[in-house]
């Protein structure tokens, strides 16, 4: 029914936005705190800026598009559902096992 589909889409969107916010916080809060401590001369963070700019912040830049695309959520859900049903994923096709015969389905791909 349409209300259930709308609710499911809203739930997926909410989860996706929550993931984006969490990854941004995990990557940016430490950087902001280090900058704050450095600017108040509590900590000499000169040697940490390289780590943040070369390692931590690019990780955020790599992860965000995957979350925006909903790739991770969609594929992980498909794999979990396939395992629960005794099915398997091969490439982008879902192979369902029904009565000993294997049927290829693209509906979840």
Tab-separated table of N, CA, C and O in Angstrom:
chain	number	residue	atom	x	y	z
A	1	UNK	N	0.832	-1.183	0.000
A	1	UNK	CA	0.000	0.000	0.000
A	1	UNK	C	0.876	1.245	0.000
A	1	UNK	O	2.015	1.214	0.398
A	2	UNK	N	0.322	2.343	-0.472
A	2	UNK	CA	1.111	3.558	-0.678
A	2	UNK	C	1.640	4.163	0.613
A	2	UNK	O	2.754	4.665	0.653
A	3	UNK	N	0.850	4.131	1.666
A	3	UNK	CA	1.302	4.713	2.931
A	3	UNK	C	2.518	3.966	3.469
A	3	UNK	O	3.473	4.577	3.930
A	4	UNK	N	2.498	2.653	3.375
A	4	UNK	CA	3.644	1.855	3.827
A	4	UNK	C	4.880	2.157	2.989
A	4	UNK	O	5.982	2.271	3.531
A	5	UNK	N	4.722	2.294	1.682
A	5	UNK	CA	5.857	2.616	0.810
A	5	UNK	C	6.415	3.989	1.130
A	5	UNK	O	7.628	4.184	1.180
A	6	UNK	N	5.518	4.942	1.368
A	6	UNK	CA	5.951	6.288	1.721
A	6	UNK	C	6.684	6.284	3.061
A	6	UNK	O	7.723	6.929	3.211
A	7	UNK	N	6.151	5.529	4.015
A	7	UNK	CA	6.808	5.423	5.326
A	7	UNK	C	8.177	4.771	5.207
A	7	UNK	O	9.135	5.192	5.857
A	8	UNK	N	8.288	3.745	4.364
A	8	UNK	CA	9.575	3.076	4.171
A	8	UNK	C	10.585	4.012	3.528
A	8	UNK	O	11.750	4.048	3.929
A	9	UNK	N	10.151	4.792	2.533
A	9	UNK	CA	11.053	5.752	1.903
A	9	UNK	C	11.497	6.810	2.901
A	9	UNK	O	12.666	7.199	2.917
A	10	UNK	N	10.572	7.275	3.740
A	10	UNK	CA	10.908	8.277	4.747
A	10	UNK	C	11.902	7.708	5.757
A	10	UNK	O	12.849	8.396	6.160
A	11	UNK	N	11.708	6.459	6.153
A	11	UNK	CA	12.635	5.811	7.087
A	11	UNK	C	14.016	5.678	6.474
A	11	UNK	O	15.032	5.935	7.132
A	12	UNK	N	14.085	5.272	5.186
A	12	UNK	CA	15.386	5.152	4.511
A	12	UNK	C	16.079	6.499	4.412
A	12	UNK	O	17.285	6.607	4.635
A	13	UNK	N	15.319	7.533	4.091
A	13	UNK	CA	15.891	8.874	4.001
A	13	UNK	C	16.404	9.342	5.357
A	13	UNK	O	17.499	9.901	5.461
A	14	UNK	N	15.635	9.090	6.398
A	14	UNK	CA	16.050	9.485	7.744
A	14	UNK	C	17.329	8.753	8.156
A	14	UNK	O	18.247	9.358	8.720
A	15	UNK	N	17.424	7.470	7.863
A	15	UNK	CA	18.621	6.710	8.192
A	15	UNK	C	19.824	7.230	7.410
A	15	UNK	O	20.921	7.344	7.952
A	16	UNK	N	19.611	7.531	6.139
A	16	UNK	CA	20.694	8.038	5.315
A	16	UNK	C	21.198	9.382	5.836
A	16	UNK	O	22.417	9.599	5.954
A	17	UNK	N	20.295	10.274	6.157
A	17	UNK	CA	20.688	11.581	6.695
A	17	UNK	C	21.398	11.420	8.032
A	17	UNK	O	22.399	12.094	8.296
A	18	UNK	N	20.925	10.517	8.861
A	18	UNK	CA	21.579	10.270	10.157
A	18	UNK	C	23.000	9.762	9.960
A	18	UNK	O	23.917	10.171	10.677
A	19	UNK	N	23.202	8.874	8.987
A	19	UNK	CA	24.550	8.371	8.702
A	19	UNK	C	25.472	9.489	8.235
A	19	UNK	O	26.639	9.553	8.629
A	20	UNK	N	24.954	10.360	7.385
A	20	UNK	CA	25.764	11.479	6.895
A	20	UNK	C	26.166	12.381	8.051
A	20	UNK	O	27.335	12.766	8.181
A	21	UNK	N	25.228	12.698	8.908
A	21	UNK	CA	25.524	13.560	10.054
A	21	UNK	C	26.547	12.897	10.972
A	21	UNK	O	27.494	13.546	11.428
A	22	UNK	N	26.389	11.616	11.235
A	22	UNK	CA	27.321	10.919	12.136
A	22	UNK	C	28.730	10.860	11.547
A	22	UNK	O	29.706	11.091	12.262
A	23	UNK	N	28.858	10.550	10.258
A	23	UNK	CA	30.202	10.494	9.678
A	23	UNK	C	30.846	11.876	9.665
A	23	UNK	O	32.047	12.002	9.903
A	24	UNK	N	30.048	12.909	9.400
A	24	UNK	CA	30.589	14.268	9.444
A	24	UNK	C	31.056	14.626	10.856
A	24	UNK	O	32.136	15.189	11.035
A	25	UNK	N	30.247	14.284	11.844
A	25	UNK	CA	30.637	14.579	13.227
A	25	UNK	C	31.897	13.824	13.634
A	25	UNK	O	32.802	14.389	14.254
A	26	UNK	N	31.955	12.546	13.278
A	26	UNK	CA	33.118	11.730	13.657
A	26	UNK	C	34.396	12.282	13.030
A	26	UNK	O	35.454	12.270	13.655
A	27	UNK	N	34.309	12.779	11.824
A	27	UNK	CA	35.504	13.289	11.146
A	27	UNK	C	35.828	14.736	11.511
A	27	UNK	O	36.997	15.088	11.618
A	28	UNK	N	34.829	15.579	11.673
A	28	UNK	CA	35.082	17.006	11.844
A	28	UNK	C	35.206	17.465	13.294
A	28	UNK	O	35.972	18.396	13.566
A	29	UNK	N	34.507	16.838	14.229
A	29	UNK	CA	34.593	17.293	15.632
A	29	UNK	C	36.015	17.196	16.175
A	29	UNK	O	36.490	18.147	16.791
A	30	UNK	N	36.727	16.086	15.979
A	30	UNK	CA	38.111	16.053	16.471
A	30	UNK	C	38.970	17.166	15.862
A	30	UNK	O	39.773	17.795	16.564
A	31	UNK	N	38.783	17.428	14.574
A	31	UNK	CA	39.547	18.475	13.905
A	31	UNK	C	39.234	19.841	14.502
A	31	UNK	O	40.138	20.631	14.792
A	32	UNK	N	37.965	20.122	14.709
A	32	UNK	CA	37.558	21.413	15.282
A	32	UNK	C	38.101	21.554	16.704
A	32	UNK	O	38.598	22.623	17.092
A	33	UNK	N	38.023	20.488	17.495
A	33	UNK	CA	38.546	20.547	18.870
A	33	UNK	C	40.057	20.791	18.884
A	33	UNK	O	40.555	21.596	19.682
A	34	UNK	N	40.767	20.098	18.008
A	34	UNK	CA	42.224	20.290	17.928
A	34	UNK	C	42.542	21.721	17.514
A	34	UNK	O	43.440	22.370	18.074
A	35	UNK	N	41.811	22.244	16.542
A	35	UNK	CA	42.025	23.640	16.107
A	35	UNK	C	41.734	24.622	17.236
A	35	UNK	O	42.468	25.601	17.416
A	36	UNK	N	40.681	24.365	17.977
A	36	UNK	CA	40.326	25.221	19.102
A	36	UNK	C	41.421	25.201	20.166
A	36	UNK	O	41.843	26.249	20.660
A	37	UNK	N	41.889	24.007	20.507
A	37	UNK	CA	42.961	23.894	21.500
A	37	UNK	C	44.244	24.543	21.002
A	37	UNK	O	44.993	25.145	21.775
A	38	UNK	N	44.502	24.430	19.711
A	38	UNK	CA	45.697	25.048	19.141
A	38	UNK	C	45.588	26.580	19.153
A	38	UNK	O	46.557	27.272	19.470
A	39	UNK	N	44.396	27.085	18.827
A	39	UNK	CA	44.233	28.546	18.789
A	39	UNK	C	44.284	29.177	20.181
A	39	UNK	O	44.649	30.339	20.319
A	40	UNK	N	43.914	28.410	21.210
A	40	UNK	CA	44.015	28.929	22.584
A	40	UNK	C	45.389	28.636	23.186
A	40	UNK	O	45.598	28.875	24.371
A	41	UNK	N	46.278	28.085	22.367
A	41	UNK	CA	47.642	27.740	22.772
A	41	UNK	C	47.689	26.736	23.923
A	41	UNK	O	48.633	26.690	24.696
A	42	UNK	N	46.639	25.908	24.017
A	42	UNK	CA	46.612	24.830	24.998
A	42	UNK	C	47.395	23.631	24.478
A	42	UNK	O	47.954	22.865	25.244
A	43	UNK	N	47.422	23.497	23.160
A	43	UNK	CA	48.049	22.352	22.522
A	43	UNK	C	48.736	22.818	21.247
A	43	UNK	O	48.186	23.616	20.493
A	44	UNK	N	49.949	22.320	21.036
A	44	UNK	CA	50.621	22.610	19.771
A	44	UNK	C	50.236	21.501	18.787
A	44	UNK	O	50.750	20.386	18.846
A	45	UNK	N	49.300	21.810	17.911
A	45	UNK	CA	48.751	20.809	16.995
A	45	UNK	C	49.348	20.902	15.599
A	45	UNK	O	48.810	20.331	14.661
A	46	UNK	N	50.465	21.579	15.471
A	46	UNK	CA	51.073	21.753	14.147
A	46	UNK	C	51.324	20.422	13.452
A	46	UNK	O	51.113	20.292	12.244
A	47	UNK	N	51.748	19.435	14.207
A	47	UNK	CA	52.048	18.134	13.607
A	47	UNK	C	50.785	17.311	13.329
A	47	UNK	O	50.847	16.333	12.603
A	48	UNK	N	49.647	17.681	13.883
A	48	UNK	CA	48.408	16.929	13.668
A	48	UNK	C	47.640	17.372	12.426
A	48	UNK	O	46.800	16.637	11.924
A	49	UNK	N	47.904	18.555	11.934
A	49	UNK	CA	47.161	19.041	10.771
A	49	UNK	C	47.380	18.154	9.546
A	49	UNK	O	46.458	17.949	8.758
A	50	UNK	N	48.568	17.638	9.393
A	50	UNK	CA	48.852	16.734	8.276
A	50	UNK	C	48.017	15.467	8.354
A	50	UNK	O	47.457	15.016	7.348
A	51	UNK	N	47.922	14.899	9.545
A	51	UNK	CA	47.112	13.693	9.738
A	51	UNK	C	45.660	13.952	9.354
A	51	UNK	O	45.041	13.165	8.638
A	52	UNK	N	45.128	15.058	9.831
A	52	UNK	CA	43.732	15.362	9.532
A	52	UNK	C	43.513	15.610	8.044
A	52	UNK	O	42.548	15.121	7.462
A	53	UNK	N	44.418	16.359	7.426
A	53	UNK	CA	44.202	16.714	6.028
A	53	UNK	C	44.519	15.571	5.068
A	53	UNK	O	43.973	15.513	3.975
A	54	UNK	N	45.378	14.635	5.468
A	54	UNK	CA	45.763	13.542	4.580
A	54	UNK	C	44.977	12.260	4.857
A	54	UNK	O	44.692	11.498	3.943
A	55	UNK	N	44.565	12.045	6.104
A	55	UNK	CA	43.917	10.785	6.457
A	55	UNK	C	42.434	10.957	6.793
A	55	UNK	O	41.564	10.406	6.121
A	56	UNK	N	42.133	11.692	7.837
A	56	UNK	CA	40.783	11.696	8.395
A	56	UNK	C	39.753	12.380	7.497
A	56	UNK	O	38.697	11.810	7.211
A	57	UNK	N	40.020	13.578	7.047
A	57	UNK	CA	39.032	14.298	6.246
A	57	UNK	C	38.796	13.668	4.870
A	57	UNK	O	37.654	13.626	4.410
A	58	UNK	N	39.822	13.130	4.200
A	58	UNK	CA	39.536	12.412	2.944
A	58	UNK	C	38.660	11.170	3.142
A	58	UNK	O	37.886	10.823	2.257
A	59	UNK	N	38.778	10.516	4.295
A	59	UNK	CA	37.904	9.365	4.562
A	59	UNK	C	36.454	9.829	4.541
A	59	UNK	O	35.585	9.170	3.961
A	60	UNK	N	36.198	10.967	5.154
A	60	UNK	CA	34.852	11.526	5.138
A	60	UNK	C	34.408	11.821	3.706
A	60	UNK	O	33.277	11.551	3.328
A	61	UNK	N	35.300	12.350	2.902
A	61	UNK	CA	34.965	12.664	1.518
A	61	UNK	C	34.690	11.412	0.695
A	61	UNK	O	33.921	11.454	-0.261
A	62	UNK	N	35.293	10.308	1.055
A	62	UNK	CA	35.065	9.051	0.345
A	62	UNK	C	33.750	8.412	0.786
A	62	UNK	O	32.996	7.889	-0.026
A	63	UNK	N	33.472	8.461	2.070
A	63	UNK	CA	32.290	7.797	2.618
A	63	UNK	C	30.997	8.535	2.271
A	63	UNK	O	29.986	7.903	1.957
A	64	UNK	N	31.016	9.847	2.293
A	64	UNK	CA	29.785	10.608	2.066
A	64	UNK	C	29.081	10.298	0.745
A	64	UNK	O	27.870	10.083	0.740
A	65	UNK	N	29.779	10.258	-0.390
A	65	UNK	CA	29.051	9.941	-1.632
A	65	UNK	C	28.400	8.567	-1.612
A	65	UNK	O	27.334	8.376	-2.188
A	66	UNK	N	29.035	7.605	-0.949
A	66	UNK	CA	28.433	6.277	-0.861
A	66	UNK	C	27.149	6.323	-0.043
A	66	UNK	O	26.181	5.638	-0.354
A	67	UNK	N	27.150	7.135	0.992
A	67	UNK	CA	25.942	7.265	1.799
A	67	UNK	C	24.876	8.019	1.023
A	67	UNK	O	23.703	7.645	1.024
A	68	UNK	N	25.276	9.092	0.345
A	68	UNK	CA	24.318	9.850	-0.464
A	68	UNK	C	23.673	8.956	-1.509
A	68	UNK	O	22.490	9.056	-1.793
A	69	UNK	N	24.447	8.099	-2.104
A	69	UNK	CA	23.959	7.216	-3.149
A	69	UNK	C	23.109	6.094	-2.581
A	69	UNK	O	22.436	5.387	-3.307
A	70	UNK	N	23.161	5.901	-1.284
A	70	UNK	CA	22.416	4.849	-0.602
A	70	UNK	C	22.896	3.457	-1.018
A	70	UNK	O	22.218	2.471	-0.860
A	71	UNK	N	24.114	3.413	-1.572
A	71	UNK	CA	24.688	2.155	-2.053
A	71	UNK	C	24.867	1.158	-0.920
A	71	UNK	O	24.441	0.008	-1.022
A	72	UNK	N	25.493	1.584	0.141
A	72	UNK	CA	25.781	0.666	1.239
A	72	UNK	C	24.512	0.123	1.869
A	72	UNK	O	24.399	-1.064	2.148
A	73	UNK	N	23.549	0.991	2.081
A	73	UNK	CA	22.297	0.578	2.703
A	73	UNK	C	21.561	-0.422	1.830
A	73	UNK	O	21.125	-1.470	2.303
A	74	UNK	N	21.444	-0.135	0.558
A	74	UNK	CA	20.712	-1.003	-0.356
A	74	UNK	C	21.375	-2.366	-0.480
A	74	UNK	O	20.719	-3.393	-0.339
A	75	UNK	N	22.663	-2.386	-0.738
A	75	UNK	CA	23.367	-3.660	-0.922
A	75	UNK	C	23.415	-4.477	0.366
A	75	UNK	O	23.219	-5.688	0.324
A	76	UNK	N	23.684	-3.841	1.494
A	76	UNK	CA	23.759	-4.611	2.737
A	76	UNK	C	22.393	-5.200	3.079
A	76	UNK	O	22.298	-6.341	3.522
A	77	UNK	N	21.323	-4.451	2.837
A	77	UNK	CA	19.980	-4.966	3.090
A	77	UNK	C	19.671	-6.129	2.164
A	77	UNK	O	19.123	-7.148	2.593
A	78	UNK	N	20.046	-6.025	0.885
A	78	UNK	CA	19.812	-7.117	-0.057
A	78	UNK	C	20.567	-8.373	0.350
A	78	UNK	O	20.025	-9.477	0.286
A	79	UNK	N	21.803	-8.213	0.758
A	79	UNK	CA	22.615	-9.374	1.147
A	79	UNK	C	22.036	-10.043	2.391
A	79	UNK	O	21.897	-11.263	2.451
A	80	UNK	N	21.668	-9.247	3.381
A	80	UNK	CA	21.090	-9.805	4.618
A	80	UNK	C	19.789	-10.527	4.314
A	80	UNK	O	19.564	-11.652	4.779
A	81	UNK	N	18.928	-9.917	3.499
A	81	UNK	CA	17.661	-10.559	3.140
A	81	UNK	C	17.894	-11.831	2.349
A	81	UNK	O	17.196	-12.829	2.544
A	82	UNK	N	18.871	-11.818	1.453
A	82	UNK	CA	19.174	-13.010	0.667
A	82	UNK	C	19.663	-14.143	1.565
A	82	UNK	O	19.268	-15.295	1.393
A	83	UNK	N	20.499	-13.812	2.538
A	83	UNK	CA	20.990	-14.836	3.458
A	83	UNK	C	19.861	-15.401	4.307
A	83	UNK	O	19.813	-16.593	4.572
A	84	UNK	N	18.944	-14.545	4.717
A	84	UNK	CA	17.804	-15.006	5.517
A	84	UNK	C	16.906	-15.950	4.720
A	84	UNK	O	16.324	-16.877	5.263
A	85	UNK	N	16.782	-15.686	3.409
A	85	UNK	CA	15.916	-16.506	2.562
A	85	UNK	C	16.635	-17.724	1.995
A	85	UNK	O	16.054	-18.464	1.221
A	86	UNK	N	17.885	-17.911	2.301
A	86	UNK	CA	18.627	-19.032	1.733
A	86	UNK	C	18.966	-18.793	0.278
A	86	UNK	O	19.013	-19.709	-0.516
A	87	UNK	N	19.177	-17.549	-0.058
A	87	UNK	CA	19.489	-17.174	-1.432
A	87	UNK	C	20.923	-16.696	-1.482
A	87	UNK	O	21.617	-16.670	-0.485
A	88	UNK	N	21.331	-16.268	-2.652
A	88	UNK	CA	22.682	-15.745	-2.750
A	88	UNK	C	22.725	-14.630	-3.780
A	88	UNK	O	21.933	-14.592	-4.716
A	89	UNK	N	23.654	-13.700	-3.595
A	89	UNK	CA	23.861	-12.605	-4.537
A	89	UNK	C	25.038	-12.982	-5.431
A	89	UNK	O	26.086	-13.382	-4.945
A	90	UNK	N	24.864	-12.865	-6.739
A	90	UNK	CA	25.952	-13.069	-7.683
A	90	UNK	C	25.990	-11.832	-8.558
A	90	UNK	O	25.079	-11.580	-9.336
A	91	UNK	N	27.029	-11.028	-8.388
A	91	UNK	CA	27.083	-9.754	-9.098
A	91	UNK	C	25.937	-8.883	-8.640
A	91	UNK	O	25.737	-8.687	-7.453
A	92	UNK	N	25.164	-8.401	-9.579
A	92	UNK	CA	24.025	-7.570	-9.216
A	92	UNK	C	22.721	-8.354	-9.281
A	92	UNK	O	21.655	-7.799	-9.148
A	93	UNK	N	22.818	-9.669	-9.495
A	93	UNK	CA	21.610	-10.486	-9.606
A	93	UNK	C	21.397	-11.291	-8.335
A	93	UNK	O	22.332	-11.828	-7.755
A	94	UNK	N	20.161	-11.382	-7.925
A	94	UNK	CA	19.790	-12.140	-6.746
A	94	UNK	C	19.326	-13.517	-7.196
A	94	UNK	O	18.421	-13.638	-8.020
A	95	UNK	N	19.958	-14.565	-6.704
A	95	UNK	CA	19.599	-15.922	-7.050
A	95	UNK	C	18.760	-16.505	-5.917
A	95	UNK	O	19.245	-16.674	-4.797
A	96	UNK	N	17.498	-16.798	-6.216
A	96	UNK	CA	16.583	-17.331	-5.213
A	96	UNK	C	16.502	-18.842	-5.365
A	96	UNK	O	16.404	-19.356	-6.474
A	97	UNK	N	16.491	-19.548	-4.262
A	97	UNK	CA	16.349	-21.000	-4.289
A	97	UNK	C	14.918	-21.359	-3.930
A	97	UNK	O	14.450	-21.062	-2.844
A	98	UNK	N	14.230	-21.999	-4.888
A	98	UNK	CA	12.847	-22.413	-4.649
A	98	UNK	C	12.704	-23.866	-5.075
A	98	UNK	O	12.825	-24.186	-6.250
A	99	UNK	N	12.455	-24.728	-4.138
A	99	UNK	CA	12.220	-26.135	-4.441
A	99	UNK	C	13.349	-26.805	-5.188
A	99	UNK	O	13.115	-27.598	-6.076
A	100	UNK	N	14.578	-26.482	-4.858
A	100	UNK	CA	15.724	-27.102	-5.498
A	100	UNK	C	16.142	-26.434	-6.795
A	100	UNK	O	17.218	-26.663	-7.288
A	101	UNK	N	15.277	-25.614	-7.368
A	101	UNK	CA	15.607	-24.887	-8.598
A	101	UNK	C	16.041	-23.475	-8.242
A	101	UNK	O	15.519	-22.868	-7.317
A	102	UNK	N	16.977	-22.968	-8.988
A	102	UNK	CA	17.466	-21.620	-8.744
A	102	UNK	C	16.889	-20.680	-9.789
A	102	UNK	O	16.951	-20.944	-10.979
A	103	UNK	N	16.285	-19.595	-9.317
A	103	UNK	CA	15.659	-18.626	-10.205
A	103	UNK	C	16.417	-17.324	-10.054
A	103	UNK	O	16.673	-16.861	-8.949
A	104	UNK	N	16.797	-16.688	-11.170
A	104	UNK	CA	17.510	-15.424	-11.140
A	104	UNK	C	16.479	-14.300	-11.136
A	104	UNK	O	15.572	-14.274	-11.952
A	105	UNK	N	16.645	-13.381	-10.185
A	105	UNK	CA	15.709	-12.262	-10.073
A	105	UNK	C	16.460	-10.963	-10.080
A	105	UNK	O	17.457	-10.806	-9.379
A	106	UNK	N	16.017	-10.004	-10.863
A	106	UNK	CA	16.620	-8.672	-10.902
A	106	UNK	C	15.803	-7.661	-10.138
A	106	UNK	O	16.136	-6.498	-10.104
A	107	UNK	N	14.717	-8.064	-9.539
A	107	UNK	CA	13.821	-7.110	-8.885
A	107	UNK	C	14.461	-6.399	-7.712
A	107	UNK	O	14.110	-5.280	-7.406
A	108	UNK	N	15.438	-7.025	-7.047
A	108	UNK	CA	16.092	-6.383	-5.906
A	108	UNK	C	17.436	-5.793	-6.268
A	108	UNK	O	18.121	-5.281	-5.439
A	109	UNK	N	17.857	-5.927	-7.510
A	109	UNK	CA	19.177	-5.440	-7.917
A	109	UNK	C	19.136	-3.969	-8.232
A	109	UNK	O	18.148	-3.387	-8.505
